[in-house]
Amino acid sequence: RAKSLGKARHAVFDKEMHTRAVSLLQLENDLRRAVERQELQIYYQPIVSLRSNQITGFEALLRWNHPVHGIVSPLEFIPVAEETGLIIPIGYWVLHEACHQTHIWQEQFTASPLSININFSGKQFAQPDLIKQIDRILQETSLPGQSLKIEITESVLIENADLAANMLAQLKKLGIQVYIDDFGTGYSSLSYLHSFPIDALKIDRSFVKRMGRDNENPELVKTITRMAHNLNMNVVAEGIETSEQLTQIQALECEYGQGYFFSQPLHKEAATALIQQNVFV
Ligand code: C2E
Ligand code: MG
Ligand code: MG
Ligand code: MG
C-alpha cells in the first residue's frame, strides 16, 4: 500500500518506522537500567473473600516509574521485556520483593496469614531452573510455599503442555497453588484444564464488566463457576467495579473477588493501611 501512495508518502512511512524502531530500542535500553535504578515498583491489589468480606491476599502488579514518561503500564513494557528476555530478571525481582513484603505482613498481621498472587508469562514459565529459583526465593524470604499463588494464562499451559505438566507437579510439591488468569478469553476448555492440577480460575474482567447493567444475563459466568466447582477449583471474579456486580457475583457463589469496587492496586504502605481495616462492608 505504501508504494501506491507515491514516493513522498513512502519517505514519511520509512521515517515513522525508523522513529518507532528507535523508540523501541530506547525503551529496551531504559528497561535494562530500570531495575538497578529502582524505577520498578510493585503495586498490590487486594483479593477479597466474598463470604467474609475480608482480604485474603494480594495480587502483585508491576509498575514502571519512568524518569521521562512517568508511570508506564505493564501492558506496554511487559511485551518488550518478554521479547528481550528482560522479563526473567525482572520477574524474579518481582517474586522476591512481593514474597518479602507478604512475609512482613504475615508477621505483622498474624490472625489470618495473607497470600500473594504473582503473574508469570510464558517465557518465565518455560525457564528450566524456574522451580529452583522459586524455591530459593521462598527460602530467602521465609515465605511458606502455601502462601504463594502463581497466575498463568491458558495459552501457557496449552502451548507447552508437557513442560507445563511437569512444572505444575513440581510447584505442587512446594505447596504452591496455580491460578488460571483471564479465564474465558482463550481456549476455555475446562475439561482439558482438568488434566492439570489447577487450584482456581480467575474469570476475566470482560465478563464481569457486562454484569450488573442492562439486565445482562450472567449465564456464562454462572456456567463457568459451576463447572469450576465441579472440578474442585475455586473462582476469583476479576474487575468488580460496582456493588450491583458484586451482588450478582456473590449470588453465583464465587469464592473471591478483585476489582476497583474494593480497591485499586496500591503502594505497599497504602496496602498495609487497608489490611488494618480489613473489612469491606
Ligand atoms: P492481570 O494479571 O489480568 O491483572 C489484572 C489487571 O486488571 C491489572 O492491570 C489491574 O490493575 C486491572 N484491574 C484490576 N481491577 C480492575 C477493575 O475493577 N477495573 C479495571 N478496568 N481494571 C482492573 P495492570 O496492573 O495494568 O496489569 C496488566 C497486566 O500486566 C496483568 O493483567 C498481567 O498480565 C501483566 N502483569 C502485571 N504485573 C506483572 C508481572 O509482575 N509479571 C508479569 N509477567 N506480568 C505482569
Ligand atoms: Mg493476574
Ligand atoms: Mg487477569
Ligand atoms: Mg490480564
mmCIF file of C-alpha atoms and ligand atoms in Angstrom:
data_model
loop_
_atom_site.group_PDB
_atom_site.id
_atom_site.type_symbol
_atom_site.label_atom_id
_atom_site.label_comp_id
_atom_site.label_asym_id
_atom_site.label_seq_id
_atom_site.Cartn_x
_atom_site.Cartn_y
_atom_site.Cartn_z
ATOM 1 C CA ARG A 1 0.000 0.000 0.000
ATOM 2 C CA ALA A 2 2.846 2.380 0.804
ATOM 3 C CA LYS A 3 4.060 2.047 -2.767
ATOM 4 C CA SER A 4 0.789 3.190 -4.315
ATOM 5 C CA LEU A 5 0.885 6.304 -2.181
ATOM 6 C CA GLY A 6 3.956 7.525 -4.049
ATOM 7 C CA LYS A 7 7.481 8.384 -3.105
ATOM 8 C CA ALA A 8 6.763 11.272 -0.774
ATOM 9 C CA ARG A 9 4.418 9.192 1.392
ATOM 10 C CA HIS A 10 6.866 6.339 1.294
ATOM 11 C CA ALA A 11 9.572 8.507 2.794
ATOM 12 C CA VAL A 12 7.236 9.571 5.593
ATOM 13 C CA PHE A 13 6.342 5.941 6.226
ATOM 14 C CA ASP A 14 10.007 4.960 6.476
ATOM 15 C CA LYS A 15 10.666 7.820 8.824
ATOM 16 C CA GLU A 16 7.807 6.739 11.084
ATOM 17 C CA MET A 17 9.095 3.188 11.083
ATOM 18 C CA HIS A 18 12.525 4.483 11.949
ATOM 19 C CA THR A 19 11.198 6.630 14.775
ATOM 20 C CA ARG A 20 9.271 3.684 16.165
ATOM 21 C CA ALA A 21 12.276 1.383 15.979
ATOM 22 C CA VAL A 22 14.421 3.965 17.740
ATOM 23 C CA SER A 23 11.878 4.495 20.499
ATOM 24 C CA LEU A 24 11.538 0.729 20.992
ATOM 25 C CA LEU A 25 15.301 0.456 21.268
ATOM 26 C CA GLN A 26 15.252 3.363 23.680
ATOM 27 C CA LEU A 27 12.556 1.636 25.704
ATOM 28 C CA GLU A 28 14.597 -1.545 25.798
ATOM 29 C CA ASN A 29 17.663 0.360 26.938
ATOM 30 C CA ASP A 30 15.723 2.206 29.614
ATOM 31 C CA LEU A 31 14.125 -1.011 30.825
ATOM 32 C CA ARG A 32 17.528 -2.635 31.124
ATOM 33 C CA ARG A 33 18.517 0.079 33.619
ATOM 34 C CA ALA A 34 15.156 0.319 35.345
ATOM 35 C CA VAL A 35 15.862 -2.425 37.871
ATOM 36 C CA GLU A 36 19.205 -1.052 39.054
ATOM 37 C CA ARG A 37 17.828 2.488 39.094
ATOM 38 C CA GLN A 38 14.935 1.258 41.224
ATOM 39 C CA GLU A 39 12.319 2.573 38.835
ATOM 40 C CA LEU A 40 10.227 -0.585 39.023
ATOM 41 C CA GLN A 41 7.579 -0.722 41.715
ATOM 42 C CA ILE A 42 5.099 -3.296 42.826
ATOM 43 C CA TYR A 43 1.508 -2.358 43.463
ATOM 44 C CA TYR A 44 -0.741 -4.633 45.470
ATOM 45 C CA GLN A 45 -4.416 -5.188 44.724
ATOM 46 C CA PRO A 46 -6.484 -6.971 47.398
ATOM 47 C CA ILE A 47 -8.220 -10.266 46.712
ATOM 48 C CA VAL A 48 -11.296 -10.418 48.905
ATOM 49 C CA SER A 49 -13.213 -13.391 50.291
ATOM 50 C CA LEU A 50 -16.806 -12.897 49.180
ATOM 51 C CA ARG A 51 -18.021 -14.875 52.202
ATOM 52 C CA SER A 52 -16.271 -12.909 54.940
ATOM 53 C CA ASN A 53 -15.625 -9.657 53.025
ATOM 54 C CA GLN A 54 -12.045 -9.844 54.254
ATOM 55 C CA ILE A 55 -8.780 -9.531 52.381
ATOM 56 C CA THR A 56 -7.224 -12.958 51.874
ATOM 57 C CA GLY A 57 -4.233 -11.761 49.911
ATOM 58 C CA PHE A 58 -2.965 -9.506 47.155
ATOM 59 C CA GLU A 59 -2.027 -9.686 43.501
ATOM 60 C CA ALA A 60 1.358 -8.140 42.756
ATOM 61 C CA LEU A 61 1.146 -5.783 39.756
ATOM 62 C CA LEU A 62 4.243 -4.245 38.283
ATOM 63 C CA ARG A 63 4.608 -0.536 37.520
ATOM 64 C CA TRP A 64 7.479 1.316 35.894
ATOM 65 C CA ASN A 65 8.074 4.841 37.073
ATOM 66 C CA HIS A 66 9.972 6.101 34.026
ATOM 67 C CA PRO A 67 12.069 9.279 34.610
ATOM 68 C CA VAL A 68 10.628 10.945 31.469
ATOM 69 C CA HIS A 69 7.375 9.160 30.613
ATOM 70 C CA GLY A 70 6.086 8.790 34.183
ATOM 71 C CA ILE A 71 4.138 5.674 35.155
ATOM 72 C CA VAL A 72 4.274 3.145 32.298
ATOM 73 C CA SER A 73 1.658 0.366 32.221
ATOM 74 C CA PRO A 74 2.812 -3.258 32.233
ATOM 75 C CA LEU A 75 0.684 -3.719 29.119
ATOM 76 C CA GLU A 76 3.282 -1.546 27.353
ATOM 77 C CA PHE A 77 6.560 -2.792 28.763
ATOM 78 C CA ILE A 78 5.915 -6.466 29.585
ATOM 79 C CA PRO A 79 5.854 -7.336 25.848
ATOM 80 C CA VAL A 80 9.219 -5.565 25.417
ATOM 81 C CA ALA A 81 10.557 -7.363 28.472
ATOM 82 C CA GLU A 82 9.346 -10.674 27.005
ATOM 83 C CA GLU A 83 10.945 -10.061 23.645
ATOM 84 C CA THR A 84 14.306 -9.056 25.076
ATOM 85 C CA GLY A 85 14.412 -11.704 27.805
ATOM 86 C CA LEU A 86 14.495 -8.956 30.457
ATOM 87 C CA ILE A 87 11.310 -10.481 31.857
ATOM 88 C CA ILE A 88 13.448 -13.160 33.507
ATOM 89 C CA PRO A 89 15.474 -10.970 35.911
ATOM 90 C CA ILE A 90 12.519 -8.596 36.321
ATOM 91 C CA GLY A 91 10.189 -11.499 37.108
ATOM 92 C CA TYR A 92 12.480 -12.869 39.818
ATOM 93 C CA TRP A 93 12.834 -9.379 41.243
ATOM 94 C CA VAL A 94 9.015 -9.099 41.468
ATOM 95 C CA LEU A 95 8.787 -12.529 43.069
ATOM 96 C CA HIS A 96 11.446 -11.711 45.642
ATOM 97 C CA GLU A 97 10.032 -8.290 46.549
ATOM 98 C CA ALA A 98 6.445 -9.466 46.777
ATOM 99 C CA CYS A 99 7.263 -12.605 48.808
ATOM 100 C CA HIS A 100 9.367 -10.495 51.160
ATOM 101 C CA GLN A 101 6.545 -7.980 51.626
ATOM 102 C CA THR A 102 3.990 -10.734 52.170
ATOM 103 C CA HIS A 103 6.175 -12.291 54.852
ATOM 104 C CA ILE A 104 6.353 -8.892 56.585
ATOM 105 C CA TRP A 105 2.541 -8.713 56.516
ATOM 106 C CA GLN A 106 2.266 -12.242 57.877
ATOM 107 C CA GLU A 107 4.475 -11.304 60.833
ATOM 108 C CA GLN A 108 2.581 -8.084 61.386
ATOM 109 C CA PHE A 109 -0.942 -9.484 60.996
ATOM 110 C CA THR A 110 -0.849 -12.960 62.457
ATOM 111 C CA ALA A 111 -4.603 -13.608 62.749
ATOM 112 C CA SER A 112 -5.005 -14.685 59.123
ATOM 113 C CA PRO A 113 -1.878 -15.184 57.021
ATOM 114 C CA LEU A 114 -2.154 -13.287 53.742
ATOM 115 C CA SER A 115 -1.134 -14.846 50.451
ATOM 116 C CA ILE A 116 0.382 -13.356 47.301
ATOM 117 C CA ASN A 117 -0.523 -13.876 43.637
ATOM 118 C CA ILE A 118 2.247 -13.407 41.095
ATOM 119 C CA ASN A 119 1.829 -13.245 37.302
ATOM 120 C CA PHE A 120 4.090 -15.424 35.182
ATOM 121 C CA SER A 121 4.435 -15.034 31.424
ATOM 122 C CA GLY A 122 5.069 -17.909 29.022
ATOM 123 C CA LYS A 123 8.780 -17.248 28.804
ATOM 124 C CA GLN A 124 9.164 -17.157 32.585
ATOM 125 C CA PHE A 125 7.237 -20.374 32.951
ATOM 126 C CA ALA A 126 9.466 -22.128 30.420
ATOM 127 C CA GLN A 127 12.707 -21.472 32.326
ATOM 128 C CA PRO A 128 14.362 -24.823 33.094
ATOM 129 C CA ASP A 129 15.504 -23.655 36.542
ATOM 130 C CA LEU A 130 12.194 -21.995 37.453
ATOM 131 C CA ILE A 131 11.443 -24.322 40.379
ATOM 132 C CA LYS A 132 14.942 -23.986 41.774
ATOM 133 C CA GLN A 133 14.690 -20.188 41.658
ATOM 134 C CA ILE A 134 11.241 -20.113 43.251
ATOM 135 C CA ASP A 135 12.402 -22.448 45.996
ATOM 136 C CA ARG A 136 15.444 -20.262 46.634
ATOM 137 C CA ILE A 137 13.313 -17.112 46.844
ATOM 138 C CA LEU A 138 10.878 -18.781 49.264
ATOM 139 C CA GLN A 139 13.832 -19.750 51.481
ATOM 140 C CA GLU A 140 15.381 -16.282 51.292
ATOM 141 C CA THR A 141 12.135 -14.512 52.159
ATOM 142 C CA SER A 142 10.877 -17.134 54.685
ATOM 143 C CA LEU A 143 7.520 -17.257 52.926
ATOM 144 C CA PRO A 144 5.747 -20.650 53.097
ATOM 145 C CA GLY A 145 5.023 -22.125 49.649
ATOM 146 C CA GLN A 146 1.364 -22.385 50.714
ATOM 147 C CA SER A 147 1.190 -18.570 50.670
ATOM 148 C CA LEU A 148 2.300 -18.262 47.043
ATOM 149 C CA LYS A 149 -0.105 -18.422 44.106
ATOM 150 C CA ILE A 150 1.130 -18.347 40.565
ATOM 151 C CA GLU A 151 -1.044 -16.929 37.800
ATOM 152 C CA ILE A 152 -0.627 -18.148 34.248
ATOM 153 C CA THR A 153 -2.936 -17.971 31.250
ATOM 154 C CA GLU A 154 -4.478 -20.942 29.499
ATOM 155 C CA SER A 155 -2.245 -20.466 26.477
ATOM 156 C CA VAL A 156 0.873 -21.004 28.607
ATOM 157 C CA LEU A 157 -0.485 -24.426 29.591
ATOM 158 C CA ILE A 158 -1.777 -25.423 26.216
ATOM 159 C CA GLU A 159 1.091 -24.301 24.011
ATOM 160 C CA ASN A 160 3.577 -26.173 26.158
ATOM 161 C CA ALA A 161 1.530 -28.963 27.708
ATOM 162 C CA ASP A 162 4.274 -31.462 28.595
ATOM 163 C CA LEU A 163 6.589 -28.895 30.077
ATOM 164 C CA ALA A 164 3.702 -27.249 31.918
ATOM 165 C CA ALA A 165 2.501 -30.529 33.423
ATOM 166 C CA ASN A 166 5.984 -31.149 34.781
ATOM 167 C CA MET A 167 6.258 -27.593 36.193
ATOM 168 C CA LEU A 168 2.861 -27.818 37.864
ATOM 169 C CA ALA A 169 3.716 -31.125 39.523
ATOM 170 C CA GLN A 170 6.867 -29.570 40.985
ATOM 171 C CA LEU A 171 5.047 -26.429 42.124
ATOM 172 C CA LYS A 172 2.522 -28.656 43.962
ATOM 173 C CA LYS A 173 5.393 -30.308 45.831
ATOM 174 C CA LEU A 174 6.337 -26.872 47.170
ATOM 175 C CA GLY A 175 2.715 -26.279 48.241
ATOM 176 C CA ILE A 176 2.294 -23.515 45.659
ATOM 177 C CA GLN A 177 -1.140 -23.004 44.101
ATOM 178 C CA VAL A 178 -1.731 -22.331 40.431
ATOM 179 C CA TYR A 179 -4.412 -19.964 39.145
ATOM 180 C CA ILE A 180 -5.559 -19.569 35.556
ATOM 181 C CA ASP A 181 -5.644 -15.850 34.743
ATOM 182 C CA ASP A 182 -8.074 -14.123 32.358
ATOM 183 C CA PHE A 183 -10.177 -17.250 32.097
ATOM 184 C CA GLY A 184 -12.689 -17.186 29.255
ATOM 185 C CA THR A 185 -10.559 -15.210 26.820
ATOM 186 C CA GLY A 186 -8.547 -18.163 25.498
ATOM 187 C CA TYR A 187 -9.244 -21.797 24.784
ATOM 188 C CA SER A 188 -11.580 -22.122 27.767
ATOM 189 C CA SER A 189 -11.654 -25.865 27.722
ATOM 190 C CA LEU A 190 -12.451 -26.782 31.297
ATOM 191 C CA SER A 191 -12.280 -30.494 30.596
ATOM 192 C CA TYR A 192 -8.777 -30.017 29.230
ATOM 193 C CA LEU A 193 -7.751 -27.923 32.217
ATOM 194 C CA HIS A 194 -8.958 -30.727 34.433
ATOM 195 C CA SER A 195 -5.946 -32.794 33.409
ATOM 196 C CA PHE A 196 -3.742 -30.206 35.154
ATOM 197 C CA PRO A 197 -3.635 -29.594 38.922
ATOM 198 C CA ILE A 198 -5.246 -26.135 38.818
ATOM 199 C CA ASP A 199 -6.473 -24.598 42.075
ATOM 200 C CA ALA A 200 -8.518 -21.665 40.840
ATOM 201 C CA LEU A 201 -9.824 -19.788 37.828
ATOM 202 C CA LYS A 202 -9.829 -16.022 37.571
ATOM 203 C CA ILE A 203 -12.796 -15.047 35.433
ATOM 204 C CA ASP A 204 -11.677 -12.323 33.056
ATOM 205 C CA ARG A 205 -12.996 -8.887 33.857
ATOM 206 C CA SER A 206 -14.587 -8.517 30.403
ATOM 207 C CA PHE A 207 -17.305 -10.941 31.604
ATOM 208 C CA VAL A 208 -17.768 -9.219 34.929
ATOM 209 C CA LYS A 209 -17.985 -5.854 33.167
ATOM 210 C CA ARG A 210 -21.129 -6.963 31.346
ATOM 211 C CA MET A 211 -22.848 -7.871 34.596
ATOM 212 C CA GLY A 212 -24.887 -5.581 36.760
ATOM 213 C CA ARG A 213 -26.045 -3.378 33.877
ATOM 214 C CA ASP A 214 -28.615 -3.611 31.076
ATOM 215 C CA ASN A 215 -30.029 -6.600 32.977
ATOM 216 C CA GLU A 216 -27.419 -8.654 31.213
ATOM 217 C CA ASN A 217 -27.743 -12.326 31.946
ATOM 218 C CA PRO A 218 -24.827 -13.704 33.986
ATOM 219 C CA GLU A 219 -25.353 -17.161 32.467
ATOM 220 C CA LEU A 220 -21.806 -17.550 31.174
ATOM 221 C CA VAL A 221 -20.177 -16.622 34.469
ATOM 222 C CA LYS A 222 -22.651 -18.883 36.226
ATOM 223 C CA THR A 223 -21.753 -21.832 33.984
ATOM 224 C CA ILE A 224 -18.006 -21.311 34.370
ATOM 225 C CA THR A 225 -18.384 -21.084 38.140
ATOM 226 C CA ARG A 226 -20.486 -24.222 38.405
ATOM 227 C CA MET A 227 -18.120 -26.239 36.237
ATOM 228 C CA ALA A 228 -15.072 -24.957 38.101
ATOM 229 C CA HIS A 229 -16.641 -26.051 41.392
ATOM 230 C CA ASN A 230 -17.391 -29.494 39.962
ATOM 231 C CA LEU A 231 -13.703 -29.760 39.135
ATOM 232 C CA ASN A 232 -12.767 -28.675 42.686
ATOM 233 C CA MET A 233 -11.440 -25.316 41.565
ATOM 234 C CA ASN A 234 -12.107 -22.018 43.304
ATOM 235 C CA VAL A 235 -13.242 -18.974 41.367
ATOM 236 C CA VAL A 236 -11.988 -15.396 41.533
ATOM 237 C CA ALA A 237 -14.061 -12.741 39.761
ATOM 238 C CA GLU A 238 -11.773 -10.056 38.326
ATOM 239 C CA GLY A 239 -12.673 -6.440 37.709
ATOM 240 C CA ILE A 240 -15.609 -5.950 40.103
ATOM 241 C CA GLU A 241 -16.332 -2.226 39.896
ATOM 242 C CA THR A 242 -19.887 -1.777 41.191
ATOM 243 C CA SER A 243 -21.988 -3.024 44.089
ATOM 244 C CA GLU A 244 -24.506 -4.408 41.543
ATOM 245 C CA GLN A 245 -21.774 -6.574 40.035
ATOM 246 C CA LEU A 246 -20.697 -7.678 43.486
ATOM 247 C CA THR A 247 -24.254 -8.700 44.404
ATOM 248 C CA GLN A 248 -24.617 -10.777 41.234
ATOM 249 C CA ILE A 249 -21.216 -12.386 41.658
ATOM 250 C CA GLN A 250 -21.977 -13.269 45.274
ATOM 251 C CA ALA A 251 -25.203 -14.954 44.199
ATOM 252 C CA LEU A 252 -23.115 -17.228 41.948
ATOM 253 C CA GLU A 253 -21.057 -18.367 44.919
ATOM 254 C CA CYS A 254 -17.697 -17.257 43.555
ATOM 255 C CA GLU A 255 -15.218 -17.569 46.415
ATOM 256 C CA TYR A 256 -13.136 -14.464 45.770
ATOM 257 C CA GLY A 257 -13.392 -11.065 44.164
ATOM 258 C CA GLN A 258 -10.994 -8.420 42.984
ATOM 259 C CA GLY A 259 -11.550 -5.009 41.435
ATOM 260 C CA TYR A 260 -11.816 -1.267 41.831
ATOM 261 C CA PHE A 261 -15.011 -1.675 43.905
ATOM 262 C CA PHE A 262 -12.769 -2.979 46.691
ATOM 263 C CA SER A 263 -9.578 -1.170 45.809
ATOM 264 C CA GLN A 264 -7.230 -0.143 43.020
ATOM 265 C CA PRO A 265 -3.731 -1.640 43.123
ATOM 266 C CA LEU A 266 -1.911 0.133 45.978
ATOM 267 C CA HIS A 267 1.530 1.060 47.166
ATOM 268 C CA LYS A 268 2.692 -1.218 49.955
ATOM 269 C CA GLU A 269 2.094 1.487 52.587
ATOM 270 C CA ALA A 270 -1.491 2.027 51.462
ATOM 271 C CA ALA A 271 -1.991 -1.735 51.238
ATOM 272 C CA THR A 272 -0.821 -2.061 54.841
ATOM 273 C CA ALA A 273 -3.367 0.562 55.940
ATOM 274 C CA LEU A 274 -6.093 -1.384 54.123
ATOM 275 C CA ILE A 275 -5.182 -4.634 55.903
ATOM 276 C CA GLN A 276 -5.511 -2.799 59.200
ATOM 277 C CA GLN A 277 -9.173 -2.087 58.356
ATOM 278 C CA ASN A 278 -9.572 -5.435 56.577
ATOM 279 C CA VAL A 279 -13.317 -5.469 56.098
ATOM 280 C CA PHE A 280 -15.375 -4.407 53.106
ATOM 281 C CA VAL A 281 -18.986 -3.939 54.116
HETATM 282 P P1 C2E B 1 -3.781 -9.260 35.054
HETATM 283 O O1 C2E B 1 -2.871 -10.213 35.722
HETATM 284 O O2 C2E B 1 -5.051 -9.821 34.489
HETATM 285 O O3 C2E B 1 -4.094 -8.134 36.133
HETATM 286 C C1 C2E B 1 -5.325 -7.505 36.299
HETATM 287 C C2 C2E B 1 -5.340 -6.145 35.632
HETATM 288 O O4 C2E B 1 -6.631 -5.582 35.765
HETATM 289 C C3 C2E B 1 -4.364 -5.166 36.266
HETATM 290 O O5 C2E B 1 -3.904 -4.300 35.244
HETATM 291 C C4 C2E B 1 -5.296 -4.401 37.236
HETATM 292 O O6 C2E B 1 -4.804 -3.123 37.577
HETATM 293 C C5 C2E B 1 -6.549 -4.326 36.420
HETATM 294 N N1 C2E B 1 -7.764 -4.200 37.228
HETATM 295 C C6 C2E B 1 -7.997 -4.691 38.465
HETATM 296 N N2 C2E B 1 -9.244 -4.410 38.871
HETATM 297 C C7 C2E B 1 -9.828 -3.707 37.886
HETATM 298 C C8 C2E B 1 -11.138 -3.118 37.723
HETATM 299 O O7 C2E B 1 -12.022 -3.185 38.584
HETATM 300 N N3 C2E B 1 -11.370 -2.488 36.539
HETATM 301 C C9 C2E B 1 -10.424 -2.386 35.555
HETATM 302 N N4 C2E B 1 -10.755 -1.735 34.447
HETATM 303 N N5 C2E B 1 -9.189 -2.917 35.695
HETATM 304 C C10 C2E B 1 -8.898 -3.575 36.838
HETATM 305 P P2 C2E B 1 -2.377 -3.887 35.157
HETATM 306 O O8 C2E B 1 -1.851 -3.657 36.542
HETATM 307 O O9 C2E B 1 -2.276 -2.780 34.162
HETATM 308 O O10 C2E B 1 -1.678 -5.178 34.593
HETATM 309 C C11 C2E B 1 -1.922 -5.610 33.285
HETATM 310 C C12 C2E B 1 -1.333 -6.967 33.025
HETATM 311 O O11 C2E B 1 0.095 -6.922 33.042
HETATM 312 C C13 C2E B 1 -1.698 -8.009 34.092
HETATM 313 O O12 C2E B 1 -3.005 -8.487 33.858
HETATM 314 C C14 C2E B 1 -0.621 -9.035 33.878
HETATM 315 O O13 C2E B 1 -0.951 -9.885 32.803
HETATM 316 C C15 C2E B 1 0.570 -8.169 33.461
HETATM 317 N N6 C2E B 1 1.479 -8.010 34.605
HETATM 318 C C16 C2E B 1 1.413 -7.131 35.635
HETATM 319 N N7 C2E B 1 2.426 -7.316 36.505
HETATM 320 C C17 C2E B 1 3.164 -8.365 36.027
HETATM 321 C C18 C2E B 1 4.330 -9.074 36.468
HETATM 322 O O14 C2E B 1 4.908 -8.812 37.543
HETATM 323 N N8 C2E B 1 4.780 -10.085 35.678
HETATM 324 C C19 C2E B 1 4.139 -10.454 34.519
HETATM 325 N N9 C2E B 1 4.654 -11.463 33.791
HETATM 326 N N10 C2E B 1 3.028 -9.823 34.071
HETATM 327 C C20 C2E B 1 2.549 -8.804 34.815
HETATM 328 MG MG MG B 2 -3.104 -11.641 37.014
HETATM 329 MG MG MG B 3 -6.332 -11.214 34.955
HETATM 330 MG MG MG B 4 -4.760 -9.837 32.106
#
